[in-house]
XYZ file of C-alpha atoms in Angstrom:
567
model
C 0.079 -0.013 -0.033
C 1.179 3.445 -0.805
C 1.342 6.477 1.505
C -1.875 7.818 -0.255
C -3.669 4.495 0.503
C -2.736 4.613 4.095
C -3.916 8.297 4.299
C -7.318 7.308 2.658
C -7.751 4.350 4.949
C -6.995 5.955 8.353
C -8.511 9.325 7.359
C -11.869 7.564 6.460
C -11.819 5.605 9.711
C -10.861 8.538 11.942
C -13.429 10.873 10.314
C -16.265 8.245 10.806
C -15.450 7.573 14.457
C -14.825 11.232 15.311
C -18.120 12.320 13.622
C -20.034 9.686 15.680
C -18.511 10.831 18.923
C -18.992 14.526 18.145
C -22.625 14.311 17.033
C -23.828 12.116 20.044
C -21.421 12.630 23.004
C -22.929 12.604 26.429
C -26.568 11.235 26.294
C -28.334 12.303 29.400
C -30.772 9.620 29.831
C -31.328 5.839 29.317
C -34.006 6.535 26.710
C -31.588 8.754 24.707
C -28.798 6.154 25.026
C -31.048 3.107 23.948
C -33.594 4.656 21.704
C -31.899 7.802 20.470
C -34.883 9.984 21.557
C -36.827 8.387 18.740
C -35.950 11.059 16.158
C -34.597 8.938 13.312
C -36.053 9.387 9.855
C -36.913 6.430 7.586
C -33.848 6.584 5.296
C -31.486 6.731 8.288
C -33.246 3.669 9.726
C -33.132 1.798 6.322
C -29.435 2.504 5.894
C -28.704 1.536 9.494
C -30.592 -1.734 9.054
C -28.602 -2.499 5.852
C -25.277 -1.596 7.421
C -25.997 -3.854 10.351
C -26.479 -6.876 8.147
C -23.632 -5.949 5.663
C -20.611 -7.163 7.596
C -17.124 -7.210 6.394
C -17.764 -10.872 5.503
C -20.230 -9.598 2.964
C -17.670 -7.601 1.160
C -14.875 -10.173 1.443
C -16.629 -13.434 0.936
C -19.443 -12.550 -1.468
C -17.201 -11.552 -4.495
C -15.215 -14.622 -3.941
C -18.238 -16.727 -3.634
C -19.386 -15.406 -7.026
C -15.934 -16.082 -8.445
C -16.217 -19.714 -7.530
C -19.929 -20.463 -7.639
C -21.610 -17.721 -9.699
C -24.605 -15.655 -8.759
C -26.769 -18.245 -7.113
C -26.060 -16.878 -3.635
C -28.597 -14.172 -4.639
C -31.432 -16.595 -4.063
C -30.774 -16.478 -0.246
C -32.311 -12.929 -0.261
C -35.425 -13.780 -2.357
C -37.587 -14.017 0.853
C -36.325 -10.726 2.392
C -38.949 -8.358 0.880
C -41.648 -10.735 1.980
C -40.272 -10.800 5.393
C -40.031 -7.043 5.640
C -43.789 -6.747 4.716
C -44.684 -9.313 7.361
C -42.755 -7.583 9.973
C -44.069 -4.129 9.113
C -47.657 -5.390 9.486
C -47.211 -7.576 12.601
C -44.200 -7.156 14.722
C -43.560 -3.371 14.564
C -47.067 -2.064 15.616
C -46.848 -4.284 18.828
C -43.370 -2.966 19.659
C -44.499 0.513 19.331
C -47.817 0.163 21.217
C -45.756 -1.491 24.145
C -42.964 1.290 24.004
C -40.303 -1.397 24.561
C -36.639 -0.949 24.811
C -35.929 -4.477 23.536
C -37.961 -7.158 21.715
C -37.937 -9.443 24.615
C -39.989 -7.073 26.849
C -43.065 -8.224 24.845
C -42.572 -11.775 25.810
C -43.008 -10.944 29.592
C -46.112 -8.965 28.698
C -47.394 -12.008 26.732
C -46.117 -14.924 28.705
C -43.905 -14.550 31.806
C -40.501 -13.532 33.110
C -38.797 -16.904 32.497
C -39.799 -16.896 28.806
C -38.473 -13.320 28.372
C -35.208 -14.243 30.064
C -34.862 -17.468 28.059
C -35.153 -15.578 24.765
C -32.836 -12.883 25.953
C -30.180 -15.466 27.044
C -30.452 -17.292 23.567
C -29.873 -13.901 21.842
C -26.986 -12.955 24.086
C -25.409 -16.408 23.687
C -25.441 -16.429 19.844
C -24.913 -12.808 19.292
C -22.161 -12.445 21.767
C -20.267 -15.225 19.961
C -21.154 -13.800 16.575
C -19.729 -10.339 17.549
C -16.392 -12.041 18.101
C -16.599 -13.873 14.665
C -17.532 -10.595 13.148
C -14.366 -9.060 14.195
C -12.181 -12.105 13.645
C -13.355 -13.053 10.091
C -12.204 -9.816 8.468
C -9.146 -9.576 10.803
C -7.536 -12.785 9.688
C -7.778 -11.700 6.110
C -6.743 -7.988 6.595
C -3.908 -8.899 8.894
C -2.591 -11.335 6.118
C -2.915 -8.760 3.384
C -1.608 -5.853 5.247
C 1.138 -7.809 7.141
C -0.343 -6.939 10.510
C -0.457 -8.921 13.678
C -3.782 -10.777 13.938
C -4.323 -9.962 17.640
C -3.566 -6.190 17.108
C -5.943 -6.168 14.110
C -8.715 -7.536 16.189
C -7.994 -4.974 18.936
C -7.730 -2.157 16.404
C -11.322 -2.926 14.984
C -12.812 -3.664 18.395
C -11.319 -0.489 20.001
C -12.685 1.712 17.295
C -16.134 0.407 17.676
C -16.156 0.553 21.412
C -15.098 4.273 21.341
C -18.145 5.584 19.588
C -20.680 2.880 20.530
C -20.073 3.367 24.263
C -19.913 7.124 23.918
C -23.105 7.799 21.980
C -25.157 4.568 22.174
C -27.874 3.846 19.610
C -27.773 7.275 17.879
C -24.092 6.986 17.491
C -24.404 3.610 15.755
C -27.194 4.809 13.403
C -25.351 8.047 12.441
C -22.079 6.394 11.746
C -23.678 3.700 9.695
C -25.043 6.367 7.238
C -21.304 7.278 6.585
C -20.199 3.778 6.644
C -22.802 2.741 4.000
C -21.741 5.631 1.622
C -18.194 4.378 1.941
C -18.970 0.767 1.367
C -21.323 1.053 -1.581
C -19.362 3.921 -3.190
C -16.161 1.910 -2.892
C -17.633 -1.212 -4.253
C -19.377 0.401 -7.100
C -16.214 2.171 -8.152
C -14.437 -1.020 -7.996
C -16.938 -2.635 -10.247
C -16.639 0.191 -12.870
C -12.927 -0.115 -12.821
C -12.862 -3.943 -13.240
C -15.321 -3.639 -16.179
C -13.219 -0.904 -17.872
C -10.061 -3.067 -17.472
C -11.558 -5.934 -19.416
C -9.961 -6.308 -22.805
C -13.347 -7.308 -24.377
C -16.718 -5.610 -24.808
C -19.099 -5.780 -21.802
C -21.532 -8.025 -23.750
C -18.667 -10.354 -24.658
C -17.835 -10.495 -20.944
C -21.302 -11.512 -20.157
C -21.045 -14.371 -22.664
C -17.912 -15.673 -21.103
C -19.469 -15.480 -17.667
C -22.610 -17.311 -18.841
C -20.839 -20.010 -20.612
C -18.652 -20.703 -17.519
C -21.960 -20.985 -15.511
C -21.288 -17.786 -13.315
C -24.700 -16.150 -14.237
C -26.798 -18.935 -12.669
C -29.095 -16.738 -10.721
C -32.204 -18.857 -10.257
C -32.518 -22.664 -9.571
C -35.925 -24.152 -9.138
C -34.774 -27.695 -8.284
C -35.755 -28.537 -4.723
C -32.926 -30.019 -2.612
C -32.847 -30.127 1.332
C -29.055 -30.051 1.384
C -28.688 -27.259 -1.183
C -28.438 -23.892 0.781
C -29.137 -21.632 -2.225
C -32.040 -22.387 -4.519
C -35.313 -20.610 -5.032
C -37.209 -22.646 -2.507
C -34.699 -22.382 0.349
C -34.647 -18.570 -0.206
C -38.389 -18.147 -0.150
C -38.974 -20.559 2.719
C -35.928 -21.293 4.982
C -34.320 -17.912 4.617
C -37.633 -16.286 5.027
C -37.945 -17.784 8.583
C -34.303 -16.587 9.201
C -35.089 -13.069 8.007
C -38.329 -12.851 10.183
C -36.353 -13.925 13.179
C -33.203 -11.780 12.582
C -35.132 -8.499 11.679
C -38.139 -9.227 13.939
C -36.512 -10.642 17.147
C -32.744 -9.987 17.043
C -32.196 -6.872 19.143
C -29.286 -5.693 16.977
C -31.864 -5.092 14.238
C -34.935 -4.269 16.307
C -32.979 -1.474 18.003
C -32.285 0.118 14.620
C -36.020 0.689 13.943
C -37.203 1.407 17.475
C -35.352 4.698 17.100
C -37.807 5.911 14.441
C -39.855 9.154 14.821
C -43.005 7.204 14.165
C -44.380 3.789 13.308
C -44.598 4.804 9.648
C -41.035 5.923 9.648
C -39.914 2.572 10.973
C -42.097 0.694 8.541
C -40.584 2.669 5.562
C -37.063 1.958 6.868
C -37.759 -1.727 6.859
C -39.319 -1.693 3.467
C -36.431 0.319 2.201
C -34.120 -2.539 3.291
C -36.343 -5.034 1.589
C -36.278 -3.147 -1.750
C -32.529 -2.333 -1.745
C -30.840 -5.258 -0.083
C -31.302 -7.664 -3.123
C -29.974 -5.167 -5.639
C -27.071 -4.291 -3.354
C -26.179 -7.986 -2.981
C -26.664 -8.495 -6.768
C -24.100 -5.664 -7.427
C -21.515 -7.203 -5.047
C -22.049 -10.747 -6.598
C -21.725 -9.269 -10.054
C -18.460 -7.518 -9.256
C -17.126 -10.947 -8.251
C -18.252 -12.437 -11.674
C -16.551 -9.692 -13.479
C -13.313 -10.344 -11.394
C -13.797 -13.957 -12.567
C -14.048 -12.868 -16.233
C -11.016 -10.522 -15.766
C -8.955 -13.530 -14.587
C -9.919 -15.434 -17.771
C -7.918 -12.942 -19.711
C -5.214 -12.151 -17.293
C -3.492 -15.029 -15.501
C -4.543 -15.284 -11.735
C -2.443 -16.411 -8.994
C -2.356 -20.149 -8.500
C -3.464 -19.526 -4.915
C -4.804 -16.015 -3.828
C -3.386 -16.229 -0.324
C -0.024 -14.659 -1.009
C 1.355 -15.381 2.429
C 0.990 -19.077 1.903
C 2.662 -19.148 -1.468
C 5.542 -17.164 -0.177
C 5.937 -19.730 2.607
C 6.115 -22.435 -0.091
C 8.779 -20.493 -2.045
C 10.953 -20.373 1.091
C 10.415 -24.102 1.970
C 11.869 -27.472 0.856
C 8.887 -27.735 -1.536
C 10.026 -24.722 -3.649
C 10.884 -26.732 -6.698
C 7.569 -28.678 -6.675
C 5.682 -25.315 -6.295
C 7.549 -23.718 -9.166
C 6.908 -26.824 -11.327
C 3.077 -26.502 -10.635
C 3.189 -22.786 -11.247
C 4.618 -23.430 -14.710
C 1.920 -26.065 -15.430
C -0.700 -23.576 -14.243
C 0.589 -20.944 -16.687
C 0.693 -23.332 -19.541
C -2.829 -24.484 -18.823
C -3.957 -20.857 -18.716
C -2.511 -20.116 -22.051
C -4.283 -23.095 -23.525
C -7.480 -22.057 -22.006
C -7.124 -18.532 -23.335
C -7.279 -19.906 -26.841
C -10.596 -21.529 -26.156
C -11.974 -18.233 -24.784
C -10.993 -16.553 -28.045
C -12.543 -19.295 -30.050
C -15.816 -18.921 -27.985
C -16.011 -15.131 -28.654
C -15.343 -15.632 -32.333
C -18.158 -18.327 -32.487
C -20.464 -15.873 -30.645
C -19.825 -13.089 -33.247
C -20.532 -15.572 -36.045
C -23.599 -17.030 -34.178
C -21.900 -20.476 -34.766
C -23.724 -22.756 -32.216
C -21.531 -25.942 -32.745
C -18.458 -23.672 -32.396
C -19.839 -22.214 -29.264
C -20.481 -25.611 -27.689
C -17.068 -26.905 -28.614
C -15.247 -23.835 -27.190
C -17.378 -23.982 -24.076
C -16.352 -27.720 -23.485
C -12.646 -26.690 -24.004
C -13.000 -23.798 -21.482
C -14.532 -26.060 -18.860
C -11.821 -28.717 -19.438
C -9.125 -26.029 -19.097
C -10.714 -24.546 -15.926
C -10.926 -28.105 -14.389
C -7.197 -28.632 -15.038
C -6.528 -25.245 -13.423
C -8.489 -26.317 -10.466
C -6.596 -29.618 -10.111
C -3.234 -27.767 -10.144
C -4.661 -25.376 -7.485
C -5.576 -28.340 -5.427
C -2.165 -29.727 -5.799
C -0.633 -26.553 -4.660
C -2.941 -26.458 -1.651
C -1.806 -29.962 -0.848
C 1.807 -28.800 -0.895
C 0.807 -25.937 1.501
C -0.728 -28.429 3.949
C 2.380 -30.709 3.523
C 4.541 -27.674 4.497
C 2.341 -26.480 7.286
C -0.230 -28.992 8.544
C -2.214 -26.071 10.190
C -2.207 -23.770 7.130
C -5.560 -22.388 5.828
C -5.905 -23.280 2.151
C -9.388 -21.912 1.433
C -8.579 -18.760 -0.422
C -12.005 -17.722 -1.566
C -12.041 -14.609 0.856
C -8.716 -13.405 -0.546
C -9.819 -13.202 -4.367
C -11.311 -9.814 -4.432
C -8.838 -7.993 -2.124
C -5.873 -9.651 -3.989
C -7.402 -8.322 -7.266
C -7.700 -4.904 -5.640
C -4.077 -4.850 -4.462
C -2.589 -6.136 -7.644
C -4.558 -4.147 -10.243
C -6.463 -1.011 -8.851
C -4.770 2.365 -8.654
C -3.271 4.067 -5.671
C -5.870 5.678 -3.364
C -8.587 3.231 -4.572
C -6.833 0.494 -2.753
C -6.961 2.320 0.533
C -10.685 3.108 -0.178
C -11.492 -0.579 -0.569
C -9.672 -1.409 2.692
C -11.721 1.374 4.356
C -14.828 -0.505 2.949
C -13.876 -3.642 4.661
C -13.014 -1.938 7.998
C -16.160 0.165 7.816
C -18.290 -2.969 7.150
C -16.650 -4.695 10.192
C -17.296 -1.621 12.370
C -20.822 -1.149 11.307
C -22.083 -4.656 12.072
C -20.036 -4.989 15.223
C -21.344 -1.660 16.636
C -24.926 -2.764 16.214
C -24.187 -6.002 17.911
C -22.423 -4.577 20.927
C -25.213 -1.825 21.235
C -27.853 -4.567 21.259
C -25.937 -6.799 23.662
C -25.550 -3.878 26.052
C -29.243 -2.964 25.846
C -30.414 -6.564 26.352
C -28.039 -7.198 29.115
C -29.164 -4.043 30.943
C -32.953 -4.064 30.280
C -33.761 -7.714 30.282
C -31.335 -9.152 32.759
C -29.789 -6.490 35.053
C -32.668 -4.062 35.464
C -35.372 -6.619 35.320
C -33.946 -9.376 37.639
C -30.839 -8.148 39.410
C -31.254 -4.484 40.409
C -34.781 -3.045 40.029
C -34.356 0.070 42.145
C -31.655 1.914 40.219
C -31.907 5.473 38.972
C -32.265 6.312 35.269
C -28.718 7.576 35.230
C -27.548 4.363 36.794
C -29.070 2.158 34.168
C -27.679 4.423 31.427
C -24.193 4.091 32.906
C -24.832 0.338 33.319
C -25.653 0.088 29.589
C -22.328 1.837 28.788
C -20.291 -0.594 30.986
C -22.115 -3.591 29.729
C -21.559 -2.440 25.954
C -17.859 -2.088 26.728
C -17.775 -5.376 28.448
C -19.213 -7.069 25.428
C -16.771 -5.282 23.237
C -13.836 -6.710 25.237
C -15.468 -10.114 25.218
C -15.850 -9.964 21.392
C -12.118 -9.049 21.065
C -11.013 -11.847 23.302
C -13.368 -14.292 21.424
C -11.769 -13.138 18.244
C -8.310 -13.438 19.580
C -8.917 -17.188 20.363
C -11.221 -17.913 17.408
C -8.532 -19.830 15.586
C -9.635 -22.743 17.809
C -12.760 -23.006 15.493
C -13.111 -23.891 11.908
C -15.186 -22.592 8.992
C -15.457 -19.178 10.565
C -16.588 -17.345 7.469
C -19.914 -19.205 7.486
C -20.119 -19.408 11.266
C -22.123 -16.146 11.693
C -25.025 -17.526 9.633
C -24.745 -21.010 11.201
C -24.831 -19.527 14.781
C -27.898 -17.463 13.874
C -29.669 -20.551 12.377
C -28.981 -22.714 15.459
C -30.907 -20.192 17.675
C -33.129 -17.929 15.609
C -35.760 -20.563 14.766
C -36.487 -21.056 18.361
C -36.596 -17.485 19.177
C -38.813 -16.806 16.299
C -41.160 -19.751 17.255
C -41.665 -18.122 20.771
C -42.654 -14.754 19.293
C -44.873 -16.338 16.700
C -46.690 -18.282 19.510
C -47.135 -15.052 21.342
C -48.491 -13.126 18.344
C -50.883 -15.660 16.786
C -51.514 -18.565 19.313
C -53.332 -16.584 21.995
C -54.448 -19.632 23.924
C -50.951 -20.928 24.640
C -49.566 -19.818 28.059
C -46.028 -19.239 29.322
C -45.100 -22.649 30.817
C -46.080 -24.488 27.529
C -43.956 -22.247 25.371
C -41.035 -22.184 27.652
C -40.810 -25.942 27.673
C -41.454 -26.139 23.931
C -38.620 -23.715 23.298
C -36.219 -25.913 25.309
C -37.305 -29.005 23.503
C -37.111 -27.392 20.093
C -33.635 -25.973 20.705
C -32.432 -29.572 21.863
C -33.853 -31.011 18.620
C -31.987 -28.421 16.514
C -28.765 -29.032 18.278
C -29.002 -32.793 17.867
C -29.902 -32.502 14.184
C -26.864 -30.132 13.723
C -24.461 -32.497 15.642
C -25.681 -35.423 13.659
C -25.985 -33.619 10.204
C -24.360 -35.738 7.514
C -24.756 -38.885 9.583
C -27.445 -41.515 10.466
C -29.523 -40.994 13.503
C -31.941 -43.800 14.702
C -31.502 -45.368 11.240
C -32.468 -42.166 9.381
C -29.769 -40.350 7.295
C -29.708 -36.654 8.027
C -28.565 -34.111 5.338
C -30.086 -30.737 5.858
C -28.765 -27.250 4.888
C -28.427 -25.118 7.966
C -30.793 -22.600 6.644
C -33.614 -25.048 7.190
C -32.869 -25.069 10.943
C -34.642 -21.661 11.122
C -37.929 -23.188 9.778
C -37.628 -26.486 11.698
C -36.902 -24.704 15.101
C -39.696 -22.233 14.707
C -42.377 -24.856 13.598
C -41.205 -27.278 16.448
C -41.761 -24.518 19.057
C -45.279 -23.902 17.730
C -46.191 -27.634 17.554
C -44.643 -28.565 20.977
C -46.286 -25.523 22.711
C -49.717 -26.552 21.248
C -49.326 -30.086 22.268
C -48.030 -29.174 25.765
C -50.868 -26.712 26.313
C -53.557 -29.310 25.228
C -52.048 -31.848 27.572
C -52.230 -29.441 30.447
C -55.815 -28.711 29.741
C -56.632 -32.416 30.038
């Protein structure tokens, strides 16, 4: 990175943090700290909701996922607009009528204290761990790309977030997220324009290459339980996830509880439903264009430069160089088939198109085999090395090909995304800990100022916890997908509790409490035995379905338990 890139990166981060502290310093009451005086307009709410969901993982992983797997991940969001409409009609009016600080206050009004506490603890468990992963996932990649120490990268991101989140509370989170969304989407759109302009062929020809290489596979109507991303999982399983995440997760609920009115909050949610799918489409499409770019310009054999540099300095250097040469030769051969494809497209020669397409796929398969051989060498050299390089693809392209200044801006995008999602999580964790646990069950007689200060201290506590968890997160595997997985393990149960409260008026607190415990146990058993045989039944379920299964089990168990109690 050049001096200009460092200036852009740190200048952007300091301005965002400074602006958040300056605009919101010193809230005088608990209501101001937790609900921001309810003066947010709809577009601030909408941007804040989008920024909360758009973590750094979104901007690191999504382009790389499109590079490897095409556009089909977009189907995950198909149910989002429907979820926003349902929430606007059902959930939000109830929260506004009860004037709650957290979503879980509703559950005590509807059921009892233990049900409220259970839902709050389920949220604190999964979101507390997720906050650490939200810091760690970008840190491990950014530390590798920038040559920073991983622990200090975790501390740097976490400390920046703690400063303005503890200082200004909910309003600071919402205000800074507006600036962060501008940086994130502005930087990504600029990167997309640059990569398209750098292509040596016309845009329409680039689309032909992407299409023939099966990277424009947007919709798949084939039903498959084990497939995470198809139309049916997006419209059903993901719909349950979005209902739970946006309707019962305090990190999102707190965003729209700050609205000036019920209509402002509704409009903010609808804005998210309308813009999130196009936003995700743009990010995925940028990844596809990076894929097309690397069909004309030779890509690295492995995108994680640190691992290949280790190989070059190891006893396997000669083997690695040999594989690199094979990779370069295969790339040249494949380049010829791409030229043949474009020529056949210009001539509308269908047999020629099919022949070139087959040659392209064969060449790509050879490239992938060589990449796998290199990854095997990496593991041979270092048994604990991470060989999955999907998350390095986009930022490696940025560092290798984009001009000075833009590189710093794209790193600012990643840091901003990490900060925006983490800030919402810490803000919600502090609020829930204070309102649902500390104030309700541990200290009921404190002053308003006491609870406001408690919220600050608990927010800071969760920030430190997230940093510590991120520091030791190397003990876990598959961290990039762990946030969605963690949510899916708990969200279904939480959503089930809320839906029983809203729609099954005849069910009481004891029944739903026991049902929630049973449903959560079933989900954990399914997860632990997924891919195995349980009681003679083979289990192979994509984790998105945990949300639907958990929710429906809570509703079913609660109904059965309540009926048995009546008898």
